[in-house]
Amino acid sequence: MKHTLSVFTLVCLLGLTACGKQSSTTAVTRPDFVADSAYRYVAEQVHFGPRVPGSEAHTRCVAYLVHRLRSFDAEVTLQQGTKINYAGQPQPIYNIIAHFPGDSSAEAILLCAHYDSRPWCDEEEVYEERFQGVPAANDGASGVGVLLEVARQIGLKRQESKGHTPIDIVFFDCEDMGTPSFYTGMQRENTWCLGSQLWAEEFAYSSNQQVSDKYEYGILLDMVGAANATFPKEYYSMQGAGNYVEKIWRQANRLGHGKYFSSAMSYPIIDDHYYISSIAGIPCVDIIHYDAAGNTGFPYWWHTAQDNMRIIDKNTLKAVGETVLSCLNY
């Protein structure tokens, strides 16, 4: 994960905060979501080591994710391509796409997260410690772990009945390849979220798409596993998918997860959802941990070696997983 755009004024942000009242008393059916499973999926990714693009750990993680998704009866494809990275070099990209078919007349729902690790701990205070891969337990693996458990539950339900909403789950590569803070070369635009840029461009322009032709909306999960996480209403999400933000946040409140899903607004965040919306034209909501008190806008462990399993909390995984599942007709 990415960076914030702090040039917008508070007045601009407040213009988007008006919304319907959230209900915390309405009874809802609690979906099946096993937090222990999600936690295990996070730990299994972290066990490979930093999943830096081009590394052995990255390759092993790709094989692991494809195997897991296929075991849940998903139709899995690997989207390969390249984008120019921060240094001006072609960066190989491997996006993993899982498709759960459904009613052909219904618009699909897109669920996504990134699985790669940032190659540098460039927020470490000690300069010499910045040149190592981030363990990426939360910034990457947590969103993937939640969606793997979501996929498992979708697979179980699809064995019981028909007529479901089509659902695609995409694990993006090279999200965290953005320009490192210590880089002194030429500064380039759009160096973050390379995998989602590739996916969105193919969706928008290719006549031979390997994904659903239509999406109602998308949900991006990023940094969704830390204890006492706070997920505010992100600016670009409200701008392009505000009605879905309100739907998801109301559902979280009904499930008793209101302490995680804040009614506060965050500054604009350049994340995968930005390109899904701006390039592919799909309304997309970013559920992301934001810390207004921090200098970066993100928690203390962001892009450091402290982003490890010690900060992952099953209660947070459960809150996010239950909320996402309850918004699907799966």
mmCIF file of C-alpha atoms in Angstrom:
data_model
loop_
_atom_site.group_PDB
_atom_site.id
_atom_site.type_symbol
_atom_site.label_atom_id
_atom_site.label_comp_id
_atom_site.label_asym_id
_atom_site.label_seq_id
_atom_site.Cartn_x
_atom_site.Cartn_y
_atom_site.Cartn_z
ATOM 1 C CA MET A 1 0.000 0.000 0.000
ATOM 2 C CA LYS A 2 0.483 3.198 -1.542
ATOM 3 C CA HIS A 3 0.213 6.763 -0.530
ATOM 4 C CA THR A 4 -2.219 9.507 0.388
ATOM 5 C CA LEU A 5 -2.898 12.776 -1.352
ATOM 6 C CA SER A 6 -2.945 15.438 1.348
ATOM 7 C CA VAL A 7 -3.454 18.511 -0.853
ATOM 8 C CA PHE A 8 -7.235 18.339 -0.515
ATOM 9 C CA THR A 9 -8.613 20.592 2.170
ATOM 10 C CA LEU A 10 -10.790 19.502 5.059
ATOM 11 C CA VAL A 11 -13.633 21.524 3.581
ATOM 12 C CA CYS A 12 -13.453 19.455 0.398
ATOM 13 C CA LEU A 13 -13.579 16.243 2.386
ATOM 14 C CA LEU A 14 -16.463 17.342 4.556
ATOM 15 C CA GLY A 15 -18.513 17.890 1.434
ATOM 16 C CA LEU A 16 -18.777 14.110 1.072
ATOM 17 C CA THR A 17 -19.645 13.144 4.620
ATOM 18 C CA ALA A 18 -23.410 13.483 4.431
ATOM 19 C CA CYS A 19 -25.032 10.053 4.526
ATOM 20 C CA GLY A 20 -27.933 8.114 5.960
ATOM 21 C CA LYS A 21 -27.956 7.116 9.587
ATOM 22 C CA GLN A 22 -26.406 3.770 10.346
ATOM 23 C CA SER A 23 -28.391 1.214 12.270
ATOM 24 C CA SER A 24 -26.742 -0.941 14.901
ATOM 25 C CA THR A 25 -29.904 -2.650 16.100
ATOM 26 C CA THR A 26 -31.334 -4.290 12.993
ATOM 27 C CA ALA A 27 -31.035 -8.075 13.238
ATOM 28 C CA VAL A 28 -29.129 -9.654 10.360
ATOM 29 C CA THR A 29 -28.063 -13.178 9.574
ATOM 30 C CA ARG A 30 -24.402 -13.600 10.480
ATOM 31 C CA PRO A 31 -22.570 -15.263 7.574
ATOM 32 C CA ASP A 32 -20.249 -18.209 8.005
ATOM 33 C CA PHE A 33 -16.703 -16.887 8.222
ATOM 34 C CA VAL A 34 -14.009 -18.776 10.093
ATOM 35 C CA ALA A 35 -11.415 -16.323 11.409
ATOM 36 C CA ASP A 36 -9.032 -19.163 12.294
ATOM 37 C CA SER A 37 -8.930 -20.165 8.633
ATOM 38 C CA ALA A 38 -8.286 -16.608 7.461
ATOM 39 C CA TYR A 39 -5.508 -16.252 10.037
ATOM 40 C CA ARG A 40 -3.929 -19.495 8.834
ATOM 41 C CA TYR A 41 -4.032 -18.286 5.219
ATOM 42 C CA VAL A 42 -2.247 -15.085 6.257
ATOM 43 C CA ALA A 43 0.395 -17.049 8.164
ATOM 44 C CA GLU A 44 0.973 -19.432 5.256
ATOM 45 C CA GLN A 45 1.774 -16.525 2.960
ATOM 46 C CA VAL A 46 4.102 -14.893 5.464
ATOM 47 C CA HIS A 47 5.891 -18.222 5.931
ATOM 48 C CA PHE A 48 7.233 -17.949 2.373
ATOM 49 C CA GLY A 49 9.104 -14.797 3.365
ATOM 50 C CA PRO A 50 8.664 -11.405 1.664
ATOM 51 C CA ARG A 51 6.787 -12.037 -1.594
ATOM 52 C CA VAL A 52 8.885 -9.578 -3.564
ATOM 53 C CA PRO A 53 8.191 -9.801 -7.322
ATOM 54 C CA GLY A 54 10.854 -11.919 -8.994
ATOM 55 C CA SER A 55 11.812 -13.796 -5.830
ATOM 56 C CA GLU A 56 11.417 -17.505 -5.066
ATOM 57 C CA ALA A 57 8.992 -16.621 -2.253
ATOM 58 C CA HIS A 58 6.823 -14.745 -4.750
ATOM 59 C CA THR A 59 6.792 -17.705 -7.169
ATOM 60 C CA ARG A 60 5.898 -20.143 -4.387
ATOM 61 C CA CYS A 61 3.122 -17.860 -3.203
ATOM 62 C CA VAL A 62 1.604 -17.710 -6.688
ATOM 63 C CA ALA A 63 1.500 -21.523 -6.824
ATOM 64 C CA TYR A 64 0.005 -21.631 -3.324
ATOM 65 C CA LEU A 65 -2.758 -19.134 -4.134
ATOM 66 C CA VAL A 66 -3.695 -20.845 -7.391
ATOM 67 C CA HIS A 67 -3.867 -24.205 -5.597
ATOM 68 C CA ARG A 68 -5.982 -22.816 -2.769
ATOM 69 C CA LEU A 69 -8.468 -21.119 -5.086
ATOM 70 C CA ARG A 70 -8.862 -24.188 -7.283
ATOM 71 C CA SER A 71 -9.478 -26.307 -4.190
ATOM 72 C CA PHE A 72 -12.506 -24.049 -3.553
ATOM 73 C CA ASP A 73 -13.882 -24.887 -7.032
ATOM 74 C CA ALA A 74 -12.983 -21.536 -8.566
ATOM 75 C CA GLU A 75 -12.027 -21.204 -12.217
ATOM 76 C CA VAL A 76 -8.505 -19.771 -11.980
ATOM 77 C CA THR A 77 -6.433 -18.007 -14.621
ATOM 78 C CA LEU A 78 -3.109 -16.182 -14.476
ATOM 79 C CA GLN A 79 -2.908 -12.819 -16.194
ATOM 80 C CA GLN A 80 0.646 -12.047 -17.289
ATOM 81 C CA GLY A 81 2.009 -8.766 -18.581
ATOM 82 C CA THR A 82 4.461 -5.951 -17.941
ATOM 83 C CA LYS A 83 4.359 -2.324 -16.850
ATOM 84 C CA ILE A 84 7.150 0.215 -16.548
ATOM 85 C CA ASN A 85 8.343 0.463 -12.949
ATOM 86 C CA TYR A 86 9.694 3.423 -10.961
ATOM 87 C CA ALA A 87 13.181 2.951 -12.470
ATOM 88 C CA GLY A 88 11.912 2.929 -16.059
ATOM 89 C CA GLN A 89 12.342 -0.835 -16.480
ATOM 90 C CA PRO A 90 9.681 -3.343 -17.639
ATOM 91 C CA GLN A 91 8.249 -5.073 -14.583
ATOM 92 C CA PRO A 92 6.766 -8.586 -15.041
ATOM 93 C CA ILE A 93 3.305 -8.903 -13.475
ATOM 94 C CA TYR A 94 1.300 -11.997 -12.538
ATOM 95 C CA ASN A 95 -2.284 -11.297 -11.510
ATOM 96 C CA ILE A 96 -4.334 -14.237 -10.205
ATOM 97 C CA ILE A 97 -7.994 -14.281 -11.250
ATOM 98 C CA ALA A 98 -10.580 -16.616 -9.685
ATOM 99 C CA HIS A 99 -14.057 -16.814 -11.195
ATOM 100 C CA PHE A 100 -17.175 -18.180 -9.508
ATOM 101 C CA PRO A 101 -19.895 -18.418 -12.185
ATOM 102 C CA GLY A 102 -23.460 -17.436 -11.459
ATOM 103 C CA ASP A 103 -26.634 -16.148 -13.045
ATOM 104 C CA SER A 104 -25.620 -15.031 -16.547
ATOM 105 C CA SER A 105 -28.109 -12.159 -16.447
ATOM 106 C CA ALA A 106 -26.690 -10.716 -13.218
ATOM 107 C CA GLU A 107 -23.858 -8.233 -12.877
ATOM 108 C CA ALA A 108 -20.801 -9.676 -11.165
ATOM 109 C CA ILE A 109 -19.125 -8.438 -7.993
ATOM 110 C CA LEU A 110 -15.364 -7.926 -7.941
ATOM 111 C CA LEU A 111 -13.341 -8.679 -4.799
ATOM 112 C CA CYS A 112 -9.623 -7.947 -4.734
ATOM 113 C CA ALA A 113 -6.424 -7.539 -2.740
ATOM 114 C CA HIS A 114 -2.711 -7.474 -3.505
ATOM 115 C CA TYR A 115 -0.424 -10.384 -2.657
ATOM 116 C CA ASP A 116 3.041 -8.941 -3.296
ATOM 117 C CA SER A 117 5.365 -7.552 -0.618
ATOM 118 C CA ARG A 118 7.123 -4.200 -0.808
ATOM 119 C CA PRO A 119 10.798 -4.808 -1.687
ATOM 120 C CA TRP A 120 12.028 -2.183 0.784
ATOM 121 C CA CYS A 121 11.300 -1.344 4.411
ATOM 122 C CA ASP A 122 11.757 2.284 3.435
ATOM 123 C CA GLU A 123 9.910 3.652 6.472
ATOM 124 C CA GLU A 124 12.458 2.182 8.885
ATOM 125 C CA GLU A 125 14.232 4.855 10.929
ATOM 126 C CA VAL A 126 17.661 3.275 10.460
ATOM 127 C CA TYR A 127 18.738 3.809 6.856
ATOM 128 C CA GLU A 128 20.672 0.529 6.584
ATOM 129 C CA GLU A 129 17.551 -1.428 7.569
ATOM 130 C CA ARG A 130 15.499 -0.108 4.661
ATOM 131 C CA PHE A 131 16.986 -2.423 2.044
ATOM 132 C CA GLN A 132 15.025 -5.574 2.878
ATOM 133 C CA GLY A 133 11.639 -6.908 1.873
ATOM 134 C CA VAL A 134 8.628 -6.178 4.079
ATOM 135 C CA PRO A 135 7.150 -9.304 5.745
ATOM 136 C CA ALA A 136 3.793 -7.887 4.604
ATOM 137 C CA ALA A 137 1.539 -9.756 7.008
ATOM 138 C CA ASN A 138 -0.987 -6.932 7.017
ATOM 139 C CA ASP A 139 -0.080 -4.897 3.950
ATOM 140 C CA GLY A 140 -0.964 -7.587 1.484
ATOM 141 C CA ALA A 141 -1.417 -10.966 3.163
ATOM 142 C CA SER A 142 -4.335 -9.948 5.405
ATOM 143 C CA GLY A 143 -6.600 -8.962 2.517
ATOM 144 C CA VAL A 144 -5.659 -12.110 0.614
ATOM 145 C CA GLY A 145 -6.250 -14.263 3.710
ATOM 146 C CA VAL A 146 -9.729 -12.825 4.233
ATOM 147 C CA LEU A 147 -10.622 -13.342 0.569
ATOM 148 C CA LEU A 148 -9.346 -16.921 0.600
ATOM 149 C CA GLU A 149 -11.779 -17.683 3.426
ATOM 150 C CA VAL A 150 -14.498 -15.799 1.533
ATOM 151 C CA ALA A 151 -13.689 -17.969 -1.509
ATOM 152 C CA ARG A 152 -13.888 -21.121 0.603
ATOM 153 C CA GLN A 153 -17.330 -20.149 1.853
ATOM 154 C CA ILE A 154 -18.500 -19.271 -1.657
ATOM 155 C CA GLY A 155 -17.322 -22.662 -2.893
ATOM 156 C CA LEU A 156 -19.233 -24.449 -0.125
ATOM 157 C CA LYS A 157 -22.453 -22.566 -0.824
ATOM 158 C CA ARG A 158 -22.257 -23.079 -4.563
ATOM 159 C CA GLN A 159 -22.349 -26.818 -4.011
ATOM 160 C CA GLU A 160 -25.742 -26.477 -2.326
ATOM 161 C CA SER A 161 -27.796 -24.375 -4.759
ATOM 162 C CA LYS A 162 -27.834 -22.356 -7.975
ATOM 163 C CA GLY A 163 -28.755 -18.831 -9.054
ATOM 164 C CA HIS A 164 -25.948 -16.932 -7.394
ATOM 165 C CA THR A 165 -24.356 -13.615 -8.308
ATOM 166 C CA PRO A 166 -21.176 -14.158 -10.357
ATOM 167 C CA ILE A 167 -18.128 -13.282 -8.243
ATOM 168 C CA ASP A 168 -14.546 -12.682 -9.333
ATOM 169 C CA ILE A 169 -11.642 -12.530 -6.893
ATOM 170 C CA VAL A 170 -8.435 -10.944 -8.194
ATOM 171 C CA PHE A 171 -5.120 -10.995 -6.368
ATOM 172 C CA PHE A 172 -3.050 -8.175 -7.816
ATOM 173 C CA ASP A 173 0.705 -8.299 -8.218
ATOM 174 C CA CYS A 174 3.197 -5.402 -7.965
ATOM 175 C CA GLU A 175 0.925 -3.118 -5.951
ATOM 176 C CA ASP A 176 3.753 -2.158 -3.624
ATOM 177 C CA MET A 177 6.437 -1.493 -6.262
ATOM 178 C CA GLY A 178 6.012 2.285 -5.953
ATOM 179 C CA THR A 179 9.038 4.576 -5.910
ATOM 180 C CA PRO A 180 11.080 4.012 -2.714
ATOM 181 C CA SER A 181 11.577 7.009 -0.466
ATOM 182 C CA PHE A 182 15.360 6.832 -0.876
ATOM 183 C CA TYR A 183 15.288 6.827 -4.702
ATOM 184 C CA THR A 184 17.070 9.828 -6.237
ATOM 185 C CA GLY A 185 16.455 9.158 -9.925
ATOM 186 C CA MET A 186 13.816 10.570 -12.229
ATOM 187 C CA GLN A 187 10.382 10.602 -10.600
ATOM 188 C CA ARG A 188 7.681 8.844 -12.630
ATOM 189 C CA GLU A 189 3.915 8.835 -12.243
ATOM 190 C CA ASN A 190 1.730 5.802 -11.536
ATOM 191 C CA THR A 191 4.495 3.597 -10.118
ATOM 192 C CA TRP A 192 2.155 2.053 -7.531
ATOM 193 C CA CYS A 193 -0.533 -0.557 -8.212
ATOM 194 C CA LEU A 194 0.994 -1.874 -11.427
ATOM 195 C CA GLY A 195 -1.031 -5.096 -11.317
ATOM 196 C CA SER A 196 -4.380 -3.357 -11.061
ATOM 197 C CA GLN A 197 -3.384 -0.940 -13.822
ATOM 198 C CA LEU A 198 -2.650 -3.913 -16.091
ATOM 199 C CA TRP A 199 -5.919 -5.640 -15.137
ATOM 200 C CA ALA A 200 -8.001 -2.497 -15.605
ATOM 201 C CA GLU A 201 -6.453 -1.725 -18.984
ATOM 202 C CA GLU A 202 -7.135 -5.228 -20.251
ATOM 203 C CA PHE A 203 -10.685 -5.088 -18.946
ATOM 204 C CA ALA A 204 -11.295 -1.742 -20.587
ATOM 205 C CA TYR A 205 -9.667 -2.363 -23.968
ATOM 206 C CA SER A 206 -9.356 -6.080 -24.663
ATOM 207 C CA SER A 207 -11.979 -7.852 -26.760
ATOM 208 C CA ASN A 208 -10.906 -11.203 -25.329
ATOM 209 C CA GLN A 209 -11.391 -10.671 -21.613
ATOM 210 C CA GLN A 210 -10.963 -13.584 -19.224
ATOM 211 C CA VAL A 211 -13.162 -11.976 -16.594
ATOM 212 C CA SER A 212 -16.832 -11.130 -16.378
ATOM 213 C CA ASP A 213 -18.122 -8.625 -18.952
ATOM 214 C CA LYS A 214 -20.014 -6.562 -16.371
ATOM 215 C CA TYR A 215 -19.461 -5.656 -12.743
ATOM 216 C CA GLU A 216 -21.931 -3.973 -10.449
ATOM 217 C CA TYR A 217 -19.144 -2.844 -8.124
ATOM 218 C CA GLY A 218 -15.910 -3.943 -6.481
ATOM 219 C CA ILE A 219 -14.449 -4.200 -2.982
ATOM 220 C CA LEU A 220 -10.719 -3.858 -2.351
ATOM 221 C CA LEU A 221 -9.228 -5.107 0.928
ATOM 222 C CA ASP A 222 -5.913 -3.610 2.018
ATOM 223 C CA MET A 223 -4.344 -3.798 5.487
ATOM 224 C CA VAL A 224 -7.400 -5.391 7.118
ATOM 225 C CA GLY A 225 -5.843 -7.531 9.854
ATOM 226 C CA ALA A 226 -4.348 -5.353 12.590
ATOM 227 C CA ALA A 227 -5.801 -5.199 16.089
ATOM 228 C CA ASN A 228 -8.207 -2.287 16.612
ATOM 229 C CA ALA A 229 -7.936 -1.240 12.961
ATOM 230 C CA THR A 230 -9.987 1.706 11.764
ATOM 231 C CA PHE A 231 -11.482 1.752 8.278
ATOM 232 C CA PRO A 232 -12.717 5.239 7.387
ATOM 233 C CA LYS A 233 -14.653 6.176 4.275
ATOM 234 C CA GLU A 234 -11.882 6.776 1.761
ATOM 235 C CA TYR A 235 -12.221 9.839 -0.494
ATOM 236 C CA TYR A 236 -12.011 8.186 -3.926
ATOM 237 C CA SER A 237 -14.325 5.389 -2.762
ATOM 238 C CA MET A 238 -16.943 7.945 -1.751
ATOM 239 C CA GLN A 239 -16.426 9.878 -4.948
ATOM 240 C CA GLY A 240 -16.902 6.934 -7.305
ATOM 241 C CA ALA A 241 -18.835 4.362 -5.256
ATOM 242 C CA GLY A 242 -20.412 6.286 -2.388
ATOM 243 C CA ASN A 243 -23.675 4.342 -2.367
ATOM 244 C CA TYR A 244 -21.749 1.075 -2.008
ATOM 245 C CA VAL A 245 -19.582 2.520 0.756
ATOM 246 C CA GLU A 246 -22.733 3.375 2.696
ATOM 247 C CA LYS A 247 -24.214 -0.082 2.042
ATOM 248 C CA ILE A 248 -21.079 -1.858 3.289
ATOM 249 C CA TRP A 249 -20.610 0.371 6.336
ATOM 250 C CA ARG A 250 -24.289 -0.003 7.340
ATOM 251 C CA GLN A 251 -23.951 -3.765 7.063
ATOM 252 C CA ALA A 252 -20.817 -3.718 9.214
ATOM 253 C CA ASN A 253 -22.689 -1.725 11.830
ATOM 254 C CA ARG A 254 -25.606 -4.176 11.843
ATOM 255 C CA LEU A 255 -23.162 -7.033 12.397
ATOM 256 C CA GLY A 256 -21.684 -5.242 15.389
ATOM 257 C CA HIS A 257 -18.455 -4.188 13.662
ATOM 258 C CA GLY A 258 -19.011 -0.458 13.849
ATOM 259 C CA LYS A 259 -15.874 0.122 15.916
ATOM 260 C CA TYR A 260 -13.810 -0.884 12.887
ATOM 261 C CA PHE A 261 -15.862 0.786 10.149
ATOM 262 C CA SER A 262 -15.636 4.451 11.032
ATOM 263 C CA SER A 263 -17.958 7.181 9.778
ATOM 264 C CA ALA A 264 -14.925 9.488 9.453
ATOM 265 C CA MET A 265 -13.469 10.411 6.081
ATOM 266 C CA SER A 266 -9.881 9.778 5.003
ATOM 267 C CA TYR A 267 -7.768 11.739 2.577
ATOM 268 C CA PRO A 268 -7.601 10.412 -1.015
ATOM 269 C CA ILE A 269 -5.523 7.235 -1.213
ATOM 270 C CA ILE A 270 -3.937 5.985 -4.423
ATOM 271 C CA ASP A 271 -4.667 2.269 -4.200
ATOM 272 C CA ASP A 272 -5.824 -0.455 -6.591
ATOM 273 C CA HIS A 273 -9.437 0.766 -6.418
ATOM 274 C CA TYR A 274 -8.409 4.096 -7.969
ATOM 275 C CA TYR A 275 -7.343 2.414 -11.228
ATOM 276 C CA ILE A 276 -10.242 -0.035 -11.215
ATOM 277 C CA SER A 277 -12.565 2.956 -11.146
ATOM 278 C CA SER A 278 -10.671 5.438 -13.335
ATOM 279 C CA ILE A 279 -9.502 3.005 -16.052
ATOM 280 C CA ALA A 280 -12.024 0.152 -16.005
ATOM 281 C CA GLY A 281 -14.997 2.316 -14.981
ATOM 282 C CA ILE A 282 -16.042 -0.040 -12.168
ATOM 283 C CA PRO A 283 -17.223 1.586 -8.909
ATOM 284 C CA CYS A 284 -14.848 0.247 -6.268
ATOM 285 C CA VAL A 285 -14.688 0.595 -2.484
ATOM 286 C CA ASP A 286 -11.378 0.527 -0.595
ATOM 287 C CA ILE A 287 -11.549 -0.992 2.902
ATOM 288 C CA ILE A 288 -8.208 0.169 4.237
ATOM 289 C CA HIS A 289 -6.602 0.854 7.610
ATOM 290 C CA TYR A 290 -5.938 4.575 7.915
ATOM 291 C CA ASP A 291 -4.311 6.372 10.851
ATOM 292 C CA ALA A 292 -4.865 10.120 10.793
ATOM 293 C CA ALA A 293 -2.519 10.574 13.751
ATOM 294 C CA GLY A 294 0.502 9.150 11.922
ATOM 295 C CA ASN A 295 2.908 11.197 9.830
ATOM 296 C CA THR A 296 2.253 8.986 6.802
ATOM 297 C CA GLY A 297 -1.474 8.493 7.299
ATOM 298 C CA PHE A 298 -0.825 4.831 8.049
ATOM 299 C CA PRO A 299 0.092 2.874 11.218
ATOM 300 C CA TYR A 300 3.609 2.731 12.682
ATOM 301 C CA TRP A 301 4.400 -0.653 11.106
ATOM 302 C CA TRP A 302 3.619 0.479 7.552
ATOM 303 C CA HIS A 303 6.474 -0.419 5.192
ATOM 304 C CA THR A 304 8.674 -1.646 8.019
ATOM 305 C CA ALA A 305 9.892 -5.021 9.295
ATOM 306 C CA GLN A 306 7.261 -4.780 12.039
ATOM 307 C CA ASP A 307 4.518 -5.667 9.548
ATOM 308 C CA ASN A 308 4.584 -9.282 10.742
ATOM 309 C CA MET A 309 2.224 -11.843 12.272
ATOM 310 C CA ARG A 310 2.453 -10.211 15.705
ATOM 311 C CA ILE A 311 0.159 -7.395 14.567
ATOM 312 C CA ILE A 312 -2.508 -9.653 13.016
ATOM 313 C CA ASP A 313 -5.731 -10.028 15.011
ATOM 314 C CA LYS A 314 -8.423 -12.619 14.302
ATOM 315 C CA ASN A 315 -11.189 -10.298 15.476
ATOM 316 C CA THR A 316 -10.333 -7.762 12.777
ATOM 317 C CA LEU A 317 -10.156 -10.452 10.102
ATOM 318 C CA LYS A 318 -13.568 -11.704 11.225
ATOM 319 C CA ALA A 319 -15.127 -8.236 11.180
ATOM 320 C CA VAL A 320 -13.993 -7.610 7.615
ATOM 321 C CA GLY A 321 -14.758 -11.114 6.359
ATOM 322 C CA GLU A 322 -18.273 -11.211 7.813
ATOM 323 C CA THR A 323 -19.016 -7.775 6.402
ATOM 324 C CA VAL A 324 -17.863 -8.678 2.902
ATOM 325 C CA LEU A 325 -19.705 -12.010 2.867
ATOM 326 C CA SER A 326 -22.927 -10.414 4.089
ATOM 327 C CA CYS A 327 -22.904 -8.084 1.083
ATOM 328 C CA LEU A 328 -22.784 -10.949 -1.429
ATOM 329 C CA ASN A 329 -25.474 -13.179 -2.887
ATOM 330 C CA TYR A 330 -23.170 -16.173 -2.862
#
